[in-house]
Amino acid sequence: MKTLNKIILTSLITAGSFGLIGNVKGQTPCNFLNEIIKEYSPLTSNQIDSVFKDINQGLKEPVHKKDTKIYIVKKEDMHKICGEKAEACIIRSLNIMILPENYTLECKIHESVHMRHDYLNDSGSDFEKKWKEISNFNYSPLTSDSLSFLKQGTLSAYGTKLIHEDIAE
């Protein structure tokens, strides 16, 4: 159990999802996630086909991996898992995607791009290395001019936070 908690904590930090940490006194991130998720079932293959029918094939590939679990949850539960400001999230080390009930096409695409990025990294692709070479950018959240991301060459202000967000944007 300690190892699983470390994996979840590491994946949450990597994913930028801090909603699970410290929300409920006395509960570990693993227990807290299990408490919320037990109310939901992961999407079946047919449900995944239906939910992701409007995105391109390259983004569908990682959401159809056999160990991927996709949950559509109530917005308040999504915020407990992903953080108050999140629209959705990925828990990378567990191959879990969390979407709110009122997800948008943009949200599905954004989270699917995160999964595709991880899928490419796991398959030995040098995609991320090439992205870093092309972007030549030190990622950190913007604090001033809301349009300065344009000068930096990132695709959005949100994309200045982390390479994963720049790619997903």
PDB file of C-alpha atoms in Angstrom:
ATOM      1  CA  MET A   1       0.000   0.000   0.000  1.00  0.00           C
ATOM      2  CA  LYS A   2       2.856   2.429   0.768  1.00  0.00           C
ATOM      3  CA  THR A   3       4.314   1.832  -2.691  1.00  0.00           C
ATOM      4  CA  LEU A   4       0.938   2.465  -4.355  1.00  0.00           C
ATOM      5  CA  ASN A   5       0.519   5.684  -2.346  1.00  0.00           C
ATOM      6  CA  LYS A   6       3.974   6.843  -3.493  1.00  0.00           C
ATOM      7  CA  ILE A   7       3.078   6.053  -7.105  1.00  0.00           C
ATOM      8  CA  ILE A   8      -0.188   8.002  -6.843  1.00  0.00           C
ATOM      9  CA  LEU A   9       1.485  10.935  -5.116  1.00  0.00           C
ATOM     10  CA  THR A  10       4.214  11.022  -7.757  1.00  0.00           C
ATOM     11  CA  SER A  11       1.675  10.819 -10.568  1.00  0.00           C
ATOM     12  CA  LEU A  12      -0.390  13.606  -9.052  1.00  0.00           C
ATOM     13  CA  ILE A  13       2.621  15.857  -8.762  1.00  0.00           C
ATOM     14  CA  THR A  14       3.675  15.002 -12.313  1.00  0.00           C
ATOM     15  CA  ALA A  15       0.167  15.630 -13.611  1.00  0.00           C
ATOM     16  CA  GLY A  16      -0.179  18.873 -11.727  1.00  0.00           C
ATOM     17  CA  SER A  17      -3.234  17.510  -9.922  1.00  0.00           C
ATOM     18  CA  PHE A  18      -3.062  18.367  -6.258  1.00  0.00           C
ATOM     19  CA  GLY A  19      -6.753  17.973  -5.445  1.00  0.00           C
ATOM     20  CA  LEU A  20      -6.283  14.652  -3.684  1.00  0.00           C
ATOM     21  CA  ILE A  21      -3.597  15.810  -1.306  1.00  0.00           C
ATOM     22  CA  GLY A  22      -4.870  16.944   2.047  1.00  0.00           C
ATOM     23  CA  ASN A  23      -8.562  17.178   1.182  1.00  0.00           C
ATOM     24  CA  VAL A  24      -9.706  14.704   3.786  1.00  0.00           C
ATOM     25  CA  LYS A  25      -7.940  14.457   7.132  1.00  0.00           C
ATOM     26  CA  GLY A  26      -6.466  11.064   7.882  1.00  0.00           C
ATOM     27  CA  GLN A  27      -6.822   9.704   4.356  1.00  0.00           C
ATOM     28  CA  THR A  28      -3.964   8.944   2.010  1.00  0.00           C
ATOM     29  CA  PRO A  29      -4.271  10.003  -1.641  1.00  0.00           C
ATOM     30  CA  CYS A  30      -4.865   6.356  -2.592  1.00  0.00           C
ATOM     31  CA  ASN A  31      -7.693   5.919  -0.077  1.00  0.00           C
ATOM     32  CA  PHE A  32      -9.223   9.234  -1.052  1.00  0.00           C
ATOM     33  CA  LEU A  33      -9.173   8.359  -4.772  1.00  0.00           C
ATOM     34  CA  ASN A  34     -10.673   4.953  -4.050  1.00  0.00           C
ATOM     35  CA  GLU A  35     -13.434   6.539  -1.954  1.00  0.00           C
ATOM     36  CA  ILE A  36     -14.501   8.807  -4.811  1.00  0.00           C
ATOM     37  CA  ILE A  37     -13.954   6.411  -7.706  1.00  0.00           C
ATOM     38  CA  LYS A  38     -15.873   3.516  -6.127  1.00  0.00           C
ATOM     39  CA  GLU A  39     -19.079   5.414  -6.924  1.00  0.00           C
ATOM     40  CA  TYR A  40     -18.257   5.249 -10.640  1.00  0.00           C
ATOM     41  CA  SER A  41     -17.437   2.610 -13.218  1.00  0.00           C
ATOM     42  CA  PRO A  42     -14.784   3.094 -15.864  1.00  0.00           C
ATOM     43  CA  LEU A  43     -16.166   3.490 -19.369  1.00  0.00           C
ATOM     44  CA  THR A  44     -16.553   0.303 -21.373  1.00  0.00           C
ATOM     45  CA  SER A  45     -14.940  -0.027 -24.803  1.00  0.00           C
ATOM     46  CA  ASN A  46     -18.268   0.806 -26.480  1.00  0.00           C
ATOM     47  CA  GLN A  47     -18.738   3.860 -24.242  1.00  0.00           C
ATOM     48  CA  ILE A  48     -15.200   5.021 -25.067  1.00  0.00           C
ATOM     49  CA  ASP A  49     -16.034   4.668 -28.782  1.00  0.00           C
ATOM     50  CA  SER A  50     -19.139   6.789 -28.286  1.00  0.00           C
ATOM     51  CA  VAL A  51     -17.519   9.485 -26.111  1.00  0.00           C
ATOM     52  CA  PHE A  52     -14.426   9.824 -28.318  1.00  0.00           C
ATOM     53  CA  LYS A  53     -16.086   9.400 -31.734  1.00  0.00           C
ATOM     54  CA  ASP A  54     -15.428  13.046 -32.627  1.00  0.00           C
ATOM     55  CA  ILE A  55     -11.648  13.065 -32.120  1.00  0.00           C
ATOM     56  CA  ASN A  56      -9.005  11.873 -34.573  1.00  0.00           C
ATOM     57  CA  GLN A  57      -7.685   8.320 -34.671  1.00  0.00           C
ATOM     58  CA  GLY A  58      -4.230   9.230 -33.330  1.00  0.00           C
ATOM     59  CA  LEU A  59      -5.790  10.535 -30.121  1.00  0.00           C
ATOM     60  CA  LYS A  60      -8.106   7.521 -29.810  1.00  0.00           C
ATOM     61  CA  GLU A  61      -5.242   5.014 -29.755  1.00  0.00           C
ATOM     62  CA  PRO A  62      -4.031   5.706 -26.190  1.00  0.00           C
ATOM     63  CA  VAL A  63      -7.558   5.945 -24.740  1.00  0.00           C
ATOM     64  CA  HIS A  64      -8.211   2.423 -26.047  1.00  0.00           C
ATOM     65  CA  LYS A  65      -5.173   0.845 -24.365  1.00  0.00           C
ATOM     66  CA  LYS A  66      -6.416  -2.068 -22.262  1.00  0.00           C
ATOM     67  CA  ASP A  67      -5.078  -0.650 -19.001  1.00  0.00           C
ATOM     68  CA  THR A  68      -6.593   2.834 -19.515  1.00  0.00           C
ATOM     69  CA  LYS A  69      -9.548   3.712 -17.320  1.00  0.00           C
ATOM     70  CA  ILE A  70     -11.744   6.675 -18.128  1.00  0.00           C
ATOM     71  CA  TYR A  71     -14.228   7.967 -15.592  1.00  0.00           C
ATOM     72  CA  ILE A  72     -16.956  10.549 -16.096  1.00  0.00           C
ATOM     73  CA  VAL A  73     -17.703  11.982 -12.676  1.00  0.00           C
ATOM     74  CA  LYS A  74     -19.744  14.714 -11.020  1.00  0.00           C
ATOM     75  CA  LYS A  75     -18.055  18.102 -11.226  1.00  0.00           C
ATOM     76  CA  GLU A  76     -17.570  18.327  -7.450  1.00  0.00           C
ATOM     77  CA  ASP A  77     -15.868  14.910  -7.398  1.00  0.00           C
ATOM     78  CA  MET A  78     -13.722  15.874 -10.385  1.00  0.00           C
ATOM     79  CA  HIS A  79     -12.555  18.966  -8.468  1.00  0.00           C
ATOM     80  CA  LYS A  80     -11.726  16.814  -5.422  1.00  0.00           C
ATOM     81  CA  ILE A  81      -9.598  14.556  -7.603  1.00  0.00           C
ATOM     82  CA  CYS A  82      -8.086  17.036 -10.058  1.00  0.00           C
ATOM     83  CA  GLY A  83      -8.076  20.313  -8.126  1.00  0.00           C
ATOM     84  CA  GLU A  84     -10.492  23.221  -7.907  1.00  0.00           C
ATOM     85  CA  LYS A  85      -9.299  24.993 -11.059  1.00  0.00           C
ATOM     86  CA  ALA A  86      -8.996  21.897 -13.248  1.00  0.00           C
ATOM     87  CA  GLU A  87     -11.440  21.118 -16.035  1.00  0.00           C
ATOM     88  CA  ALA A  88     -10.345  17.446 -16.070  1.00  0.00           C
ATOM     89  CA  CYS A  89      -7.142  15.505 -15.438  1.00  0.00           C
ATOM     90  CA  ILE A  90      -4.970  12.514 -16.121  1.00  0.00           C
ATOM     91  CA  ILE A  91      -3.411  10.388 -13.393  1.00  0.00           C
ATOM     92  CA  ARG A  92      -0.480   9.272 -15.496  1.00  0.00           C
ATOM     93  CA  SER A  93       1.001   6.363 -13.568  1.00  0.00           C
ATOM     94  CA  LEU A  94      -2.423   4.732 -13.279  1.00  0.00           C
ATOM     95  CA  ASN A  95      -3.555   5.497 -16.870  1.00  0.00           C
ATOM     96  CA  ILE A  96      -6.712   7.156 -15.566  1.00  0.00           C
ATOM     97  CA  MET A  97      -8.572   9.996 -17.256  1.00  0.00           C
ATOM     98  CA  ILE A  98     -11.096  11.944 -15.193  1.00  0.00           C
ATOM     99  CA  LEU A  99     -13.718  13.937 -17.101  1.00  0.00           C
ATOM    100  CA  PRO A 100     -16.596  15.909 -15.589  1.00  0.00           C
ATOM    101  CA  GLU A 101     -20.173  15.093 -16.628  1.00  0.00           C
ATOM    102  CA  ASN A 102     -20.332  18.339 -18.613  1.00  0.00           C
ATOM    103  CA  TYR A 103     -17.054  17.778 -20.503  1.00  0.00           C
ATOM    104  CA  THR A 104     -16.485  19.697 -23.724  1.00  0.00           C
ATOM    105  CA  LEU A 105     -14.887  18.628 -26.981  1.00  0.00           C
ATOM    106  CA  GLU A 106     -11.892  20.825 -26.130  1.00  0.00           C
ATOM    107  CA  CYS A 107     -11.570  19.133 -22.746  1.00  0.00           C
ATOM    108  CA  LYS A 108     -11.646  15.632 -24.297  1.00  0.00           C
ATOM    109  CA  ILE A 109      -9.056  16.632 -26.874  1.00  0.00           C
ATOM    110  CA  HIS A 110      -6.790  18.267 -24.264  1.00  0.00           C
ATOM    111  CA  GLU A 111      -6.798  15.222 -21.975  1.00  0.00           C
ATOM    112  CA  SER A 112      -6.461  12.846 -24.956  1.00  0.00           C
ATOM    113  CA  VAL A 113      -3.379  14.773 -26.096  1.00  0.00           C
ATOM    114  CA  HIS A 114      -1.884  14.266 -22.611  1.00  0.00           C
ATOM    115  CA  MET A 115      -2.503  10.523 -22.979  1.00  0.00           C
ATOM    116  CA  ARG A 116      -1.057  10.513 -26.509  1.00  0.00           C
ATOM    117  CA  HIS A 117       2.033  12.385 -25.289  1.00  0.00           C
ATOM    118  CA  ASP A 118       2.581   9.777 -22.553  1.00  0.00           C
ATOM    119  CA  TYR A 119       1.865   6.974 -25.023  1.00  0.00           C
ATOM    120  CA  LEU A 120       4.554   8.327 -27.369  1.00  0.00           C
ATOM    121  CA  ASN A 121       7.040   8.702 -24.493  1.00  0.00           C
ATOM    122  CA  ASP A 122       6.327   5.145 -23.318  1.00  0.00           C
ATOM    123  CA  SER A 123       6.775   3.760 -26.840  1.00  0.00           C
ATOM    124  CA  GLY A 124      10.283   5.216 -27.173  1.00  0.00           C
ATOM    125  CA  SER A 125       9.357   8.079 -29.490  1.00  0.00           C
ATOM    126  CA  ASP A 126      11.575  11.153 -29.422  1.00  0.00           C
ATOM    127  CA  PHE A 127       8.538  13.440 -29.785  1.00  0.00           C
ATOM    128  CA  GLU A 128       9.076  15.237 -26.455  1.00  0.00           C
ATOM    129  CA  LYS A 129      12.786  15.656 -27.127  1.00  0.00           C
ATOM    130  CA  LYS A 130      12.027  17.235 -30.508  1.00  0.00           C
ATOM    131  CA  TRP A 131       9.343  19.477 -28.947  1.00  0.00           C
ATOM    132  CA  LYS A 132      11.869  20.704 -26.374  1.00  0.00           C
ATOM    133  CA  GLU A 133      14.440  21.405 -29.101  1.00  0.00           C
ATOM    134  CA  ILE A 134      11.922  23.326 -31.201  1.00  0.00           C
ATOM    135  CA  SER A 135      10.340  25.269 -28.333  1.00  0.00           C
ATOM    136  CA  ASN A 136      13.614  26.063 -26.538  1.00  0.00           C
ATOM    137  CA  PHE A 137      11.539  27.397 -23.642  1.00  0.00           C
ATOM    138  CA  ASN A 138      11.897  27.330 -19.844  1.00  0.00           C
ATOM    139  CA  TYR A 139       8.402  26.507 -18.655  1.00  0.00           C
ATOM    140  CA  SER A 140       6.939  28.457 -15.735  1.00  0.00           C
ATOM    141  CA  PRO A 141       3.552  30.110 -15.176  1.00  0.00           C
ATOM    142  CA  LEU A 142       3.195  33.615 -16.570  1.00  0.00           C
ATOM    143  CA  THR A 143       2.828  36.357 -14.018  1.00  0.00           C
ATOM    144  CA  SER A 144       2.514  39.503 -16.120  1.00  0.00           C
ATOM    145  CA  ASP A 145       1.296  40.348 -19.609  1.00  0.00           C
ATOM    146  CA  SER A 146      -1.432  37.887 -20.574  1.00  0.00           C
ATOM    147  CA  LEU A 147      -0.304  37.957 -24.215  1.00  0.00           C
ATOM    148  CA  SER A 148       3.391  37.457 -23.510  1.00  0.00           C
ATOM    149  CA  PHE A 149       3.041  33.749 -24.286  1.00  0.00           C
ATOM    150  CA  LEU A 150       2.844  34.798 -27.947  1.00  0.00           C
ATOM    151  CA  LYS A 151       6.330  36.286 -27.647  1.00  0.00           C
ATOM    152  CA  GLN A 152       7.561  33.077 -26.012  1.00  0.00           C
ATOM    153  CA  GLY A 153       6.299  30.853 -28.813  1.00  0.00           C
ATOM    154  CA  THR A 154       3.950  28.754 -26.676  1.00  0.00           C
ATOM    155  CA  LEU A 155       0.447  28.014 -27.916  1.00  0.00           C
ATOM    156  CA  SER A 156      -1.335  29.556 -24.905  1.00  0.00           C
ATOM    157  CA  ALA A 157      -0.649  31.270 -21.587  1.00  0.00           C
ATOM    158  CA  TYR A 158      -1.607  27.991 -19.852  1.00  0.00           C
ATOM    159  CA  GLY A 159       0.983  26.214 -21.988  1.00  0.00           C
ATOM    160  CA  THR A 160       3.796  28.172 -20.337  1.00  0.00           C
ATOM    161  CA  LYS A 161       3.334  26.133 -17.110  1.00  0.00           C
ATOM    162  CA  LEU A 162       4.706  22.778 -18.246  1.00  0.00           C
ATOM    163  CA  ILE A 163       5.757  21.085 -21.469  1.00  0.00           C
ATOM    164  CA  HIS A 164       2.776  18.722 -21.083  1.00  0.00           C
ATOM    165  CA  GLU A 165       0.376  21.676 -21.075  1.00  0.00           C
ATOM    166  CA  ASP A 166       2.089  23.371 -24.026  1.00  0.00           C
ATOM    167  CA  ILE A 167       1.730  20.180 -26.071  1.00  0.00           C
ATOM    168  CA  ALA A 168      -1.897  19.635 -25.004  1.00  0.00           C
ATOM    169  CA  GLU A 169      -2.865  23.199 -25.843  1.00  0.00           C
TER     170      GLU A 169
END
